[in-house]
Amino acid sequence: DIQMTQSPSSLSASVGDRVTITCQASQDISNYLNWYQQKSGKAPKLLIYDGSNLETGVPSRFSGSGSGTDFTFTISSLQPEDIATYYCQQYDNLPITFGQGTRLEIK
Amino acid sequence: QVQLQESGPGLVKPSQTLSLTCNVSGGSISSGFYYCSWIRQTAGKGLEWIGRIYTSGSTNYNPSLKSRVSISIDTSKNQFSLKLSSVTAADTAVYYCAREYQLLSTDVFDIWGPGTMVTVSS
């Protein structure tokens, strides 16, 4: 299985801050990586697909980059509604695997 | 607008079989480039992909669960189902059904059900 390692596991930031989360794959996955947002008690929601493509309707403050084994997810200006846990997910190889999540809190 | 909804018992006894159904509304389960997938979430292991089924009936399972998992589809009822046998407390989780959209090199879980909590306990 491809292991996906996110860091940090939790993060506290202020409204307006730039927030960055990293995801490292245990092997080369090209750009076969997606990012999801999960708010408390809800199902995950797709934000970024194919490493860097913004899903329709998702605010442009969210972005993704990277390829190979190292990926970055960025919120350019943190908003109160962005409080959630964020997950990366690879689909290069079965089984599909997810990162362990990054919990984002407002400082 | 396509929506998914999981249903099934919230409590299952150890060693028994967990059975869940995902009802698809707002669109045909047979249309487009979609897999019907099951994913579960536990506090300890996070999000875990269980497996998926294509409308043709072909399946893929997570090797960690393969010996205990079966996913089926009923296109006439616009629903798909999960069976997980010989459950233990470790199978206690929130279970999600999700639509997995594939086109060229893109593969995403773009629509999710709200999830259903299943507890394994006697």
PDB file of C-alpha atoms in Angstrom:
ATOM      1  CA  ASP A   1       0.000   0.000   0.000  1.00  0.00           C
ATOM      2  CA  ILE A   2       1.081   3.569  -0.627  1.00  0.00           C
ATOM      3  CA  GLN A   3       1.425   5.418   2.673  1.00  0.00           C
ATOM      4  CA  MET A   4       0.361   9.057   2.761  1.00  0.00           C
ATOM      5  CA  THR A   5       1.924  11.160   5.511  1.00  0.00           C
ATOM      6  CA  GLN A   6       0.502  14.563   6.294  1.00  0.00           C
ATOM      7  CA  SER A   7       2.056  17.267   8.391  1.00  0.00           C
ATOM      8  CA  PRO A   8       1.328  18.824  10.682  1.00  0.00           C
ATOM      9  CA  SER A   9      -1.335  16.666  12.305  1.00  0.00           C
ATOM     10  CA  SER A  10      -2.875  19.798  13.806  1.00  0.00           C
ATOM     11  CA  LEU A  11      -2.500  23.470  13.189  1.00  0.00           C
ATOM     12  CA  SER A  12      -3.708  26.648  14.857  1.00  0.00           C
ATOM     13  CA  ALA A  13      -3.776  29.869  12.831  1.00  0.00           C
ATOM     14  CA  SER A  14      -5.408  33.281  12.816  1.00  0.00           C
ATOM     15  CA  VAL A  15      -8.008  34.575  10.410  1.00  0.00           C
ATOM     16  CA  GLY A  16      -6.223  35.973   7.383  1.00  0.00           C
ATOM     17  CA  ASP A  17      -3.146  33.777   7.821  1.00  0.00           C
ATOM     18  CA  ARG A  18      -1.635  31.761   5.018  1.00  0.00           C
ATOM     19  CA  VAL A  19      -1.864  28.086   5.929  1.00  0.00           C
ATOM     20  CA  THR A  20       0.163  25.278   4.386  1.00  0.00           C
ATOM     21  CA  ILE A  21      -0.255  21.529   4.801  1.00  0.00           C
ATOM     22  CA  THR A  22       2.092  18.987   3.297  1.00  0.00           C
ATOM     23  CA  CYS A  23       1.461  15.438   2.159  1.00  0.00           C
ATOM     24  CA  GLN A  24       4.180  12.962   1.341  1.00  0.00           C
ATOM     25  CA  ALA A  25       3.621   9.721  -0.523  1.00  0.00           C
ATOM     26  CA  SER A  26       5.730   6.641   0.173  1.00  0.00           C
ATOM     27  CA  GLN A  27       6.367   6.298  -3.568  1.00  0.00           C
ATOM     28  CA  ASP A  28       5.987   8.325  -6.760  1.00  0.00           C
ATOM     29  CA  ILE A  29       2.286   8.938  -7.455  1.00  0.00           C
ATOM     30  CA  SER A  30       2.729  11.505 -10.247  1.00  0.00           C
ATOM     31  CA  ASN A  31      -0.092  14.011  -9.683  1.00  0.00           C
ATOM     32  CA  TYR A  32      -2.683  11.414  -8.722  1.00  0.00           C
ATOM     33  CA  LEU A  33      -3.604  13.200  -5.530  1.00  0.00           C
ATOM     34  CA  ASN A  34      -6.745  14.834  -4.214  1.00  0.00           C
ATOM     35  CA  TRP A  35      -7.485  17.033  -1.196  1.00  0.00           C
ATOM     36  CA  TYR A  36     -10.661  16.918   0.878  1.00  0.00           C
ATOM     37  CA  GLN A  37     -12.127  19.067   3.623  1.00  0.00           C
ATOM     38  CA  GLN A  38     -14.139  17.474   6.414  1.00  0.00           C
ATOM     39  CA  LYS A  39     -16.134  19.584   8.819  1.00  0.00           C
ATOM     40  CA  SER A  40     -17.271  18.180  12.141  1.00  0.00           C
ATOM     41  CA  GLY A  41     -19.988  15.554  11.741  1.00  0.00           C
ATOM     42  CA  LYS A  42     -20.013  15.822   7.947  1.00  0.00           C
ATOM     43  CA  ALA A  43     -18.714  13.785   5.053  1.00  0.00           C
ATOM     44  CA  PRO A  44     -15.505  14.844   3.328  1.00  0.00           C
ATOM     45  CA  LYS A  45     -15.810  17.346   0.500  1.00  0.00           C
ATOM     46  CA  LEU A  46     -13.572  17.407  -2.561  1.00  0.00           C
ATOM     47  CA  LEU A  47     -11.527  20.606  -2.865  1.00  0.00           C
ATOM     48  CA  ILE A  48      -8.568  19.871  -5.141  1.00  0.00           C
ATOM     49  CA  TYR A  49      -8.120  17.096  -7.694  1.00  0.00           C
ATOM     50  CA  ASP A  50      -5.161  15.916  -9.764  1.00  0.00           C
ATOM     51  CA  GLY A  51      -2.825  17.687  -7.371  1.00  0.00           C
ATOM     52  CA  SER A  52      -3.645  21.243  -8.345  1.00  0.00           C
ATOM     53  CA  ASN A  53      -7.076  21.576  -9.954  1.00  0.00           C
ATOM     54  CA  LEU A  54      -9.744  23.455  -8.034  1.00  0.00           C
ATOM     55  CA  GLU A  55     -13.100  21.692  -7.870  1.00  0.00           C
ATOM     56  CA  THR A  56     -15.989  23.719  -9.246  1.00  0.00           C
ATOM     57  CA  GLY A  57     -17.480  26.050  -6.657  1.00  0.00           C
ATOM     58  CA  VAL A  58     -14.521  25.896  -4.287  1.00  0.00           C
ATOM     59  CA  PRO A  59     -13.137  29.325  -3.272  1.00  0.00           C
ATOM     60  CA  SER A  60      -9.931  30.362  -4.978  1.00  0.00           C
ATOM     61  CA  ARG A  61      -8.123  30.837  -1.648  1.00  0.00           C
ATOM     62  CA  PHE A  62      -7.617  27.063  -1.717  1.00  0.00           C
ATOM     63  CA  SER A  63      -4.821  25.685  -3.876  1.00  0.00           C
ATOM     64  CA  GLY A  64      -2.679  22.611  -4.309  1.00  0.00           C
ATOM     65  CA  SER A  65       0.688  21.867  -5.847  1.00  0.00           C
ATOM     66  CA  GLY A  66       3.283  19.176  -6.175  1.00  0.00           C
ATOM     67  CA  SER A  67       3.967  15.947  -7.996  1.00  0.00           C
ATOM     68  CA  GLY A  68       5.881  12.753  -7.434  1.00  0.00           C
ATOM     69  CA  THR A  69       6.032  12.245  -3.681  1.00  0.00           C
ATOM     70  CA  ASP A  70       5.665  15.740  -2.227  1.00  0.00           C
ATOM     71  CA  PHE A  71       2.499  17.801  -2.268  1.00  0.00           C
ATOM     72  CA  THR A  72       1.311  21.019  -0.686  1.00  0.00           C
ATOM     73  CA  PHE A  73      -2.141  22.333   0.136  1.00  0.00           C
ATOM     74  CA  THR A  74      -2.502  26.047   0.830  1.00  0.00           C
ATOM     75  CA  ILE A  75      -5.199  28.359   2.107  1.00  0.00           C
ATOM     76  CA  SER A  76      -4.054  31.831   1.110  1.00  0.00           C
ATOM     77  CA  SER A  77      -6.133  33.729   3.662  1.00  0.00           C
ATOM     78  CA  LEU A  78      -7.759  31.664   6.399  1.00  0.00           C
ATOM     79  CA  GLN A  79     -11.456  32.255   6.976  1.00  0.00           C
ATOM     80  CA  PRO A  80     -13.507  31.170  10.028  1.00  0.00           C
ATOM     81  CA  GLU A  81     -15.486  28.720   7.881  1.00  0.00           C
ATOM     82  CA  ASP A  82     -12.286  26.885   6.958  1.00  0.00           C
ATOM     83  CA  ILE A  83     -12.154  25.213  10.361  1.00  0.00           C
ATOM     84  CA  ALA A  84     -12.066  21.534   9.472  1.00  0.00           C
ATOM     85  CA  THR A  85      -9.827  18.539   9.030  1.00  0.00           C
ATOM     86  CA  TYR A  86      -8.062  18.231   5.681  1.00  0.00           C
ATOM     87  CA  TYR A  87      -7.070  14.977   4.022  1.00  0.00           C
ATOM     88  CA  CYS A  88      -4.930  14.070   1.060  1.00  0.00           C
ATOM     89  CA  GLN A  89      -5.777  10.943  -0.947  1.00  0.00           C
ATOM     90  CA  GLN A  90      -3.849   9.049  -3.607  1.00  0.00           C
ATOM     91  CA  TYR A  91      -5.355   7.069  -6.443  1.00  0.00           C
ATOM     92  CA  ASP A  92      -2.216   6.020  -8.295  1.00  0.00           C
ATOM     93  CA  ASN A  93      -2.432   2.463  -6.973  1.00  0.00           C
ATOM     94  CA  LEU A  94      -5.066   0.345  -5.312  1.00  0.00           C
ATOM     95  CA  PRO A  95      -5.864   0.310  -2.508  1.00  0.00           C
ATOM     96  CA  ILE A  96      -6.769   3.976  -2.517  1.00  0.00           C
ATOM     97  CA  THR A  97      -5.273   5.509   0.615  1.00  0.00           C
ATOM     98  CA  PHE A  98      -5.728   8.686   2.607  1.00  0.00           C
ATOM     99  CA  GLY A  99      -3.444  10.747   4.774  1.00  0.00           C
ATOM    100  CA  GLN A 100      -4.147  10.751   8.488  1.00  0.00           C
ATOM    101  CA  GLY A 101      -5.580  14.270   8.352  1.00  0.00           C
ATOM    102  CA  THR A 102      -4.608  17.748   9.483  1.00  0.00           C
ATOM    103  CA  ARG A 103      -6.903  19.395  11.998  1.00  0.00           C
ATOM    104  CA  LEU A 104      -7.084  23.135  11.486  1.00  0.00           C
ATOM    105  CA  GLU A 105      -8.181  25.437  14.308  1.00  0.00           C
ATOM    106  CA  ILE A 106      -8.566  29.163  14.674  1.00  0.00           C
ATOM    107  CA  LYS A 107      -6.146  30.813  17.057  1.00  0.00           C
TER     108      LYS A 107
ATOM    109  CA  GLN B   1     -28.472  16.704  -8.309  1.00  0.00           C
ATOM    110  CA  VAL B   2     -27.249  13.259  -7.363  1.00  0.00           C
ATOM    111  CA  GLN B   3     -27.475  12.368  -3.685  1.00  0.00           C
ATOM    112  CA  LEU B   4     -26.401   9.296  -1.763  1.00  0.00           C
ATOM    113  CA  GLN B   5     -27.877   7.956   1.442  1.00  0.00           C
ATOM    114  CA  GLU B   6     -26.618   5.047   3.538  1.00  0.00           C
ATOM    115  CA  SER B   7     -29.016   2.820   5.463  1.00  0.00           C
ATOM    116  CA  GLY B   8     -28.709  -0.212   7.683  1.00  0.00           C
ATOM    117  CA  PRO B   9     -28.445  -1.343  11.302  1.00  0.00           C
ATOM    118  CA  GLY B  10     -26.502   0.890  13.645  1.00  0.00           C
ATOM    119  CA  LEU B  11     -25.599  -1.993  15.939  1.00  0.00           C
ATOM    120  CA  VAL B  12     -24.131  -5.342  14.903  1.00  0.00           C
ATOM    121  CA  LYS B  13     -23.042  -8.181  17.171  1.00  0.00           C
ATOM    122  CA  PRO B  14     -19.491  -9.520  17.024  1.00  0.00           C
ATOM    123  CA  SER B  15     -18.965 -12.326  14.497  1.00  0.00           C
ATOM    124  CA  GLN B  16     -22.085 -11.325  12.569  1.00  0.00           C
ATOM    125  CA  THR B  17     -22.331  -9.677   9.149  1.00  0.00           C
ATOM    126  CA  LEU B  18     -22.614  -5.929   8.714  1.00  0.00           C
ATOM    127  CA  SER B  19     -24.963  -5.018   5.875  1.00  0.00           C
ATOM    128  CA  LEU B  20     -25.435  -1.521   4.488  1.00  0.00           C
ATOM    129  CA  THR B  21     -27.201  -0.118   1.448  1.00  0.00           C
ATOM    130  CA  CYS B  22     -26.559   3.098  -0.419  1.00  0.00           C
ATOM    131  CA  ASN B  23     -29.540   4.592  -2.211  1.00  0.00           C
ATOM    132  CA  VAL B  24     -28.793   6.887  -5.114  1.00  0.00           C
ATOM    133  CA  SER B  25     -31.279   9.619  -5.980  1.00  0.00           C
ATOM    134  CA  GLY B  26     -31.333  12.428  -8.511  1.00  0.00           C
ATOM    135  CA  GLY B  27     -29.638  10.416 -11.225  1.00  0.00           C
ATOM    136  CA  SER B  28     -29.061   6.943 -12.574  1.00  0.00           C
ATOM    137  CA  ILE B  29     -26.429   4.790 -10.931  1.00  0.00           C
ATOM    138  CA  SER B  30     -25.642   3.438 -14.413  1.00  0.00           C
ATOM    139  CA  SER B  31     -24.801   6.692 -16.133  1.00  0.00           C
ATOM    140  CA  GLY B  32     -21.340   8.055 -16.667  1.00  0.00           C
ATOM    141  CA  PHE B  33     -17.878   7.033 -15.623  1.00  0.00           C
ATOM    142  CA  TYR B  34     -18.600   6.133 -12.032  1.00  0.00           C
ATOM    143  CA  TYR B  35     -17.656   3.604  -9.457  1.00  0.00           C
ATOM    144  CA  CYS B  36     -19.798   3.114  -6.374  1.00  0.00           C
ATOM    145  CA  SER B  37     -17.502   3.040  -3.401  1.00  0.00           C
ATOM    146  CA  TRP B  38     -17.515   2.369   0.311  1.00  0.00           C
ATOM    147  CA  ILE B  39     -15.202   4.167   2.734  1.00  0.00           C
ATOM    148  CA  ARG B  40     -15.132   4.005   6.504  1.00  0.00           C
ATOM    149  CA  GLN B  41     -13.757   6.281   9.167  1.00  0.00           C
ATOM    150  CA  THR B  42     -12.511   5.388  12.600  1.00  0.00           C
ATOM    151  CA  ALA B  43     -10.814   7.518  15.215  1.00  0.00           C
ATOM    152  CA  GLY B  44      -7.835   5.190  15.181  1.00  0.00           C
ATOM    153  CA  LYS B  45      -7.250   4.562  11.476  1.00  0.00           C
ATOM    154  CA  GLY B  46      -8.845   7.603   9.885  1.00  0.00           C
ATOM    155  CA  LEU B  47     -10.347   7.212   6.423  1.00  0.00           C
ATOM    156  CA  GLU B  48     -10.084   3.704   5.003  1.00  0.00           C
ATOM    157  CA  TRP B  49     -11.162   2.743   1.488  1.00  0.00           C
ATOM    158  CA  ILE B  50     -13.134  -0.507   1.621  1.00  0.00           C
ATOM    159  CA  GLY B  51     -13.818  -1.164  -2.027  1.00  0.00           C
ATOM    160  CA  ARG B  52     -15.838  -0.286  -5.087  1.00  0.00           C
ATOM    161  CA  ILE B  53     -18.074  -1.667  -7.792  1.00  0.00           C
ATOM    162  CA  TYR B  54     -18.572  -0.554 -11.367  1.00  0.00           C
ATOM    163  CA  THR B  55     -21.970  -0.664 -13.010  1.00  0.00           C
ATOM    164  CA  SER B  56     -20.802  -3.709 -14.957  1.00  0.00           C
ATOM    165  CA  GLY B  57     -20.443  -5.516 -11.646  1.00  0.00           C
ATOM    166  CA  SER B  58     -16.645  -5.585 -11.551  1.00  0.00           C
ATOM    167  CA  THR B  59     -15.233  -4.998  -8.095  1.00  0.00           C
ATOM    168  CA  ASN B  60     -12.047  -3.970  -6.333  1.00  0.00           C
ATOM    169  CA  TYR B  61     -11.475  -4.500  -2.611  1.00  0.00           C
ATOM    170  CA  ASN B  62      -8.939  -3.353  -0.079  1.00  0.00           C
ATOM    171  CA  PRO B  63      -6.665  -6.373   0.494  1.00  0.00           C
ATOM    172  CA  SER B  64      -6.857  -5.748   4.236  1.00  0.00           C
ATOM    173  CA  LEU B  65     -10.592  -6.535   4.145  1.00  0.00           C
ATOM    174  CA  LYS B  66     -10.922  -8.583   0.984  1.00  0.00           C
ATOM    175  CA  SER B  67     -11.612 -11.916   2.674  1.00  0.00           C
ATOM    176  CA  ARG B  68     -14.605 -10.439   4.528  1.00  0.00           C
ATOM    177  CA  VAL B  69     -16.060  -7.907   2.065  1.00  0.00           C
ATOM    178  CA  SER B  70     -18.646  -8.128  -0.666  1.00  0.00           C
ATOM    179  CA  ILE B  71     -20.046  -5.187  -2.636  1.00  0.00           C
ATOM    180  CA  SER B  72     -23.000  -5.605  -4.952  1.00  0.00           C
ATOM    181  CA  ILE B  73     -25.105  -3.351  -7.150  1.00  0.00           C
ATOM    182  CA  ASP B  74     -28.771  -3.315  -8.127  1.00  0.00           C
ATOM    183  CA  THR B  75     -29.207  -0.932 -11.033  1.00  0.00           C
ATOM    184  CA  SER B  76     -32.967  -1.514 -11.132  1.00  0.00           C
ATOM    185  CA  LYS B  77     -33.257  -0.109  -7.610  1.00  0.00           C
ATOM    186  CA  ASN B  78     -30.518   2.476  -8.125  1.00  0.00           C
ATOM    187  CA  GLN B  79     -28.632   1.224  -5.095  1.00  0.00           C
ATOM    188  CA  PHE B  80     -25.498  -0.626  -4.082  1.00  0.00           C
ATOM    189  CA  SER B  81     -24.661  -2.578  -0.961  1.00  0.00           C
ATOM    190  CA  LEU B  82     -21.868  -3.563   1.382  1.00  0.00           C
ATOM    191  CA  LYS B  83     -21.521  -6.759   3.376  1.00  0.00           C
ATOM    192  CA  LEU B  84     -18.714  -7.204   5.880  1.00  0.00           C
ATOM    193  CA  SER B  85     -18.599 -10.565   7.606  1.00  0.00           C
ATOM    194  CA  SER B  86     -17.167 -11.751  10.920  1.00  0.00           C
ATOM    195  CA  VAL B  87     -17.132  -8.261  12.385  1.00  0.00           C
ATOM    196  CA  THR B  88     -15.253  -7.300  15.526  1.00  0.00           C
ATOM    197  CA  ALA B  89     -15.066  -4.131  17.586  1.00  0.00           C
ATOM    198  CA  ALA B  90     -12.366  -2.920  15.190  1.00  0.00           C
ATOM    199  CA  ASP B  91     -15.057  -2.597  12.516  1.00  0.00           C
ATOM    200  CA  THR B  92     -16.893   0.027  14.546  1.00  0.00           C
ATOM    201  CA  ALA B  93     -16.837   3.101  12.327  1.00  0.00           C
ATOM    202  CA  VAL B  94     -18.748   5.665  10.336  1.00  0.00           C
ATOM    203  CA  TYR B  95     -19.426   4.092   6.960  1.00  0.00           C
ATOM    204  CA  TYR B  96     -19.734   6.282   3.877  1.00  0.00           C
ATOM    205  CA  CYS B  97     -20.877   5.460   0.393  1.00  0.00           C
ATOM    206  CA  ALA B  98     -19.405   7.659  -2.281  1.00  0.00           C
ATOM    207  CA  ARG B  99     -19.487   8.156  -6.011  1.00  0.00           C
ATOM    208  CA  GLU B 100     -16.050   7.727  -7.519  1.00  0.00           C
ATOM    209  CA  TYR B 101     -15.795   9.601 -10.793  1.00  0.00           C
ATOM    210  CA  GLN B 102     -13.177   8.519 -13.299  1.00  0.00           C
ATOM    211  CA  LEU B 103     -12.316  10.253 -16.534  1.00  0.00           C
ATOM    212  CA  LEU B 104      -8.930   9.914 -18.232  1.00  0.00           C
ATOM    213  CA  SER B 105      -6.419  10.392 -15.406  1.00  0.00           C
ATOM    214  CA  THR B 106      -8.861  11.981 -12.979  1.00  0.00           C
ATOM    215  CA  ASP B 107     -10.321   9.880 -10.189  1.00  0.00           C
ATOM    216  CA  VAL B 108     -12.231  11.571  -7.368  1.00  0.00           C
ATOM    217  CA  PHE B 109     -14.812  10.893  -4.710  1.00  0.00           C
ATOM    218  CA  ASP B 110     -17.045  13.746  -5.770  1.00  0.00           C
ATOM    219  CA  ILE B 111     -20.307  12.890  -4.023  1.00  0.00           C
ATOM    220  CA  TRP B 112     -20.604  11.344  -0.562  1.00  0.00           C
ATOM    221  CA  GLY B 113     -23.465  10.138   1.554  1.00  0.00           C
ATOM    222  CA  PRO B 114     -23.806  11.703   5.016  1.00  0.00           C
ATOM    223  CA  GLY B 115     -22.404   8.562   6.621  1.00  0.00           C
ATOM    224  CA  THR B 116     -23.864   6.064   9.044  1.00  0.00           C
ATOM    225  CA  MET B 117     -22.389   5.035  12.385  1.00  0.00           C
ATOM    226  CA  VAL B 118     -22.107   1.288  12.912  1.00  0.00           C
ATOM    227  CA  THR B 119     -21.154  -0.065  16.310  1.00  0.00           C
ATOM    228  CA  VAL B 120     -20.048  -3.650  16.822  1.00  0.00           C
ATOM    229  CA  SER B 121     -21.025  -4.745  20.302  1.00  0.00           C
ATOM    230  CA  SER B 122     -22.839  -7.572  22.046  1.00  0.00           C
TER     231      SER B 122
END
